[in-house]
Amino acid sequence: GAGVSQSPSNKVTEKGKDVELRCDPISGHTALYWYRQSLGQGLEFLIYFQGNSAPDKSGLPSDRFSAERTGGSVSTLTIQRTQQEDSAVYLCASSSQGGLYNEQFFGPGTRLTVL
Amino acid sequence: GENVEQHPSTLSVQEGDSAVIKCTYSDSASNYFPWYKQELGKRPQLIIDIRSNVGEKKDQRIAVTLNKTAKHFSLHITETQPEDSAVYFCAASGPDYKLSFGAGTTVTVRA
């Protein structure tokens, strides 16, 4: 079946502009995660959605970052007033139940470049 | 929160030799330790995981060991092949489900 998909694959924007990144999880997966991967770094947790529960936003680096998940499926990560330090690959992952012991399947990522 | 450290950052091995990557974690409540492989330009993929009630797990040429007392876990790749060249990430999570990742190890297998 189809895996996790993300769009766009690449996004170049100017400092100060807003951007929206989209994630389509695997059908039926109730848990969805966003991570940020800076060059040469590991994966930084941003936000977690599980079913109808309130999302865990504890990893969002500033109030310029927000995310929503509509209908328990597609998620959009929005970065307002982008800064150069926001440049990174943004990865989305989904899992079947959330919580521990459930493999996270990653999307291909969106490479964001802020000029 | 959880802090995961991973060593070495780069590792070059001769084809056929073994590769070992070590990680330490800080939160004694962590009980799930997956390893992900990320090939150049591709997404991370789970290759093996271990849970806190197990000390060792093996899957063909890869194995993972866990020492909960010392709070460290390791990935062992035997008989390395060129296709093993990639970035490997260790991770840990506990009751709060969030995965904390190490910074990654770039493994290069020399033919």
XYZ file of C-alpha atoms in Angstrom:
226
model
C 0.000 0.000 0.000
C 0.973 3.650 -0.162
C 3.382 4.929 2.422
C 3.565 8.310 4.106
C 3.682 11.113 1.578
C 4.727 14.722 1.999
C 4.481 17.806 -0.148
C 6.171 19.759 -1.425
C 9.421 17.815 -1.633
C 11.376 21.055 -1.770
C 10.412 24.559 -0.738
C 12.494 27.692 -1.133
C 11.134 30.810 0.489
C 12.251 34.253 1.500
C 12.821 35.241 5.081
C 9.631 36.520 6.628
C 7.238 34.536 4.438
C 4.842 31.899 5.737
C 5.048 28.277 4.551
C 2.749 25.264 4.794
C 4.022 21.706 4.687
C 1.652 18.806 4.135
C 1.718 15.214 5.358
C -0.514 12.345 4.261
C -0.088 9.459 6.719
C -0.621 5.798 5.967
C -4.340 5.101 5.785
C -5.678 3.920 9.129
C -2.723 5.149 11.158
C -4.000 7.069 14.142
C -0.697 8.587 15.282
C 1.177 11.256 13.355
C 4.486 12.902 14.226
C 6.467 15.821 12.841
C 10.264 15.979 13.146
C 12.891 18.423 11.979
C 16.269 17.262 10.716
C 18.953 19.888 10.393
C 22.062 19.176 8.344
C 24.237 16.594 10.051
C 21.924 16.401 13.022
C 19.500 13.875 14.434
C 15.744 14.042 14.381
C 14.174 16.730 16.534
C 10.633 15.987 17.729
C 8.166 18.788 16.989
C 4.582 17.637 17.554
C 2.496 14.483 17.974
C -1.158 13.778 17.136
C -2.959 10.700 18.416
C -6.580 10.142 17.424
C -8.879 12.763 18.874
C -6.599 13.612 21.788
C -5.124 17.062 22.186
C -1.811 17.180 20.301
C 1.485 17.224 22.157
C 3.083 20.461 20.998
C 5.962 20.408 23.437
C 8.613 20.152 20.723
C 7.593 23.200 18.705
C 10.553 25.602 18.862
C 8.575 28.850 18.858
C 5.076 30.259 18.478
C 5.790 30.757 14.774
C 5.279 27.010 14.376
C 1.842 25.419 14.426
C 0.272 22.245 13.108
C -3.143 20.819 12.651
C -4.597 17.528 11.614
C -7.925 17.537 9.866
C -10.301 14.589 10.097
C -7.689 12.502 11.817
C -5.745 12.126 8.589
C -3.867 14.829 6.688
C -1.667 17.171 8.696
C -0.302 20.603 7.878
C 2.718 22.163 9.566
C 2.749 25.952 9.257
C 5.758 28.138 9.853
C 5.026 31.848 10.034
C 7.551 34.609 9.378
C 10.225 32.110 8.416
C 13.807 32.646 9.558
C 17.020 31.279 8.077
C 17.453 28.951 11.046
C 14.200 27.234 10.028
C 16.028 25.758 7.038
C 15.967 21.990 7.483
C 14.263 18.830 6.298
C 10.848 18.410 7.896
C 9.866 14.767 8.286
C 6.471 13.368 9.041
C 5.898 9.878 10.434
C 2.824 7.832 11.258
C 2.177 4.717 13.295
C -0.787 2.446 13.733
C -1.622 3.105 17.350
C 0.768 5.628 18.772
C 2.563 5.161 22.066
C 5.397 2.725 22.522
C 6.349 -0.262 20.465
C 4.667 0.908 17.310
C 6.987 1.343 14.349
C 6.996 4.832 12.950
C 6.931 5.006 9.163
C 8.583 8.118 7.786
C 7.677 10.184 4.782
C 10.313 11.408 2.300
C 10.475 14.822 3.947
C 10.191 18.405 2.785
C 13.465 20.263 2.374
C 12.862 23.864 3.402
C 15.354 26.539 2.454
C 14.864 30.050 3.796
C 16.885 32.663 1.932
C 13.633 15.143 28.979
C 15.500 12.278 27.427
C 18.994 12.914 26.060
C 20.532 10.384 23.681
C 24.198 10.501 22.757
C 25.596 8.472 19.884
C 29.177 7.545 19.007
C 31.034 7.597 16.754
C 29.740 10.268 14.405
C 31.505 8.634 11.468
C 32.698 5.085 10.966
C 34.651 3.634 8.069
C 35.042 -0.135 7.849
C 36.459 -2.585 5.354
C 33.879 -4.737 3.624
C 33.428 -7.907 5.596
C 34.455 -6.360 8.911
C 32.105 -5.546 11.770
C 30.714 -2.156 12.703
C 29.620 -1.125 16.189
C 27.671 1.997 17.127
C 27.057 2.918 20.738
C 24.382 5.073 22.336
C 23.711 6.240 25.859
C 20.499 7.632 27.262
C 19.670 9.638 30.341
C 16.109 8.774 31.352
C 15.913 5.556 33.342
C 12.186 5.358 32.450
C 13.005 4.796 28.771
C 12.001 1.299 27.708
C 11.992 1.197 23.926
C 15.099 1.541 21.755
C 14.740 1.466 17.974
C 17.469 1.861 15.375
C 16.820 3.585 12.061
C 18.853 3.506 8.855
C 18.784 6.464 6.504
C 20.343 6.047 3.079
C 21.440 9.142 1.207
C 18.437 11.146 0.099
C 15.961 8.680 1.541
C 13.722 8.508 4.567
C 14.718 6.801 7.840
C 13.600 3.187 8.117
C 13.441 0.978 11.175
C 15.963 -1.850 11.026
C 15.746 -3.315 14.518
C 14.404 -2.430 17.936
C 14.760 -3.699 21.462
C 12.593 -3.384 24.534
C 13.760 -2.993 28.071
C 12.882 -6.528 29.121
C 15.361 -7.954 26.607
C 19.148 -7.758 26.729
C 19.950 -8.704 23.165
C 18.179 -9.154 19.862
C 19.538 -10.394 16.564
C 18.261 -10.287 13.005
C 20.589 -11.844 10.448
C 23.703 -9.640 10.303
C 22.496 -7.002 12.741
C 22.173 -7.244 16.496
C 21.382 -4.842 19.290
C 22.368 -5.106 22.925
C 20.938 -3.193 25.871
C 22.430 -2.560 29.292
C 19.751 -0.879 31.380
C 21.964 -0.531 34.421
C 24.537 1.456 32.498
C 21.888 3.053 30.269
C 23.556 2.225 27.030
C 22.693 0.215 23.945
C 24.653 -0.752 20.873
C 24.131 -1.761 17.270
C 26.389 -4.435 15.785
C 26.623 -5.099 12.069
C 28.652 -8.145 11.056
C 30.075 -9.028 7.650
C 29.471 -5.498 6.402
C 28.503 -4.977 2.779
C 28.493 -1.845 0.584
C 24.724 -1.553 0.967
C 25.227 -1.069 4.704
C 26.668 2.384 3.961
C 24.174 4.870 5.420
C 23.470 7.058 8.418
C 22.270 5.114 11.443
C 20.217 6.711 14.222
C 19.558 5.295 17.626
C 16.533 6.451 19.591
C 14.904 6.001 22.966
C 11.440 6.549 24.305
C 9.634 6.002 27.552
C 6.095 6.367 28.878
C 5.682 9.692 27.090
C 6.097 7.852 23.704
C 8.278 10.581 22.205
C 11.342 9.264 20.417
C 14.577 11.093 21.235
C 17.147 10.487 18.529
C 20.913 10.429 18.619
C 22.814 12.659 16.222
C 23.551 9.801 13.852
C 26.532 7.770 12.683
C 27.644 7.892 9.065
C 28.867 4.417 8.170
C 31.010 3.934 5.080
C 31.855 0.417 3.949
C 35.011 0.338 1.836
C 35.130 -2.251 -0.936
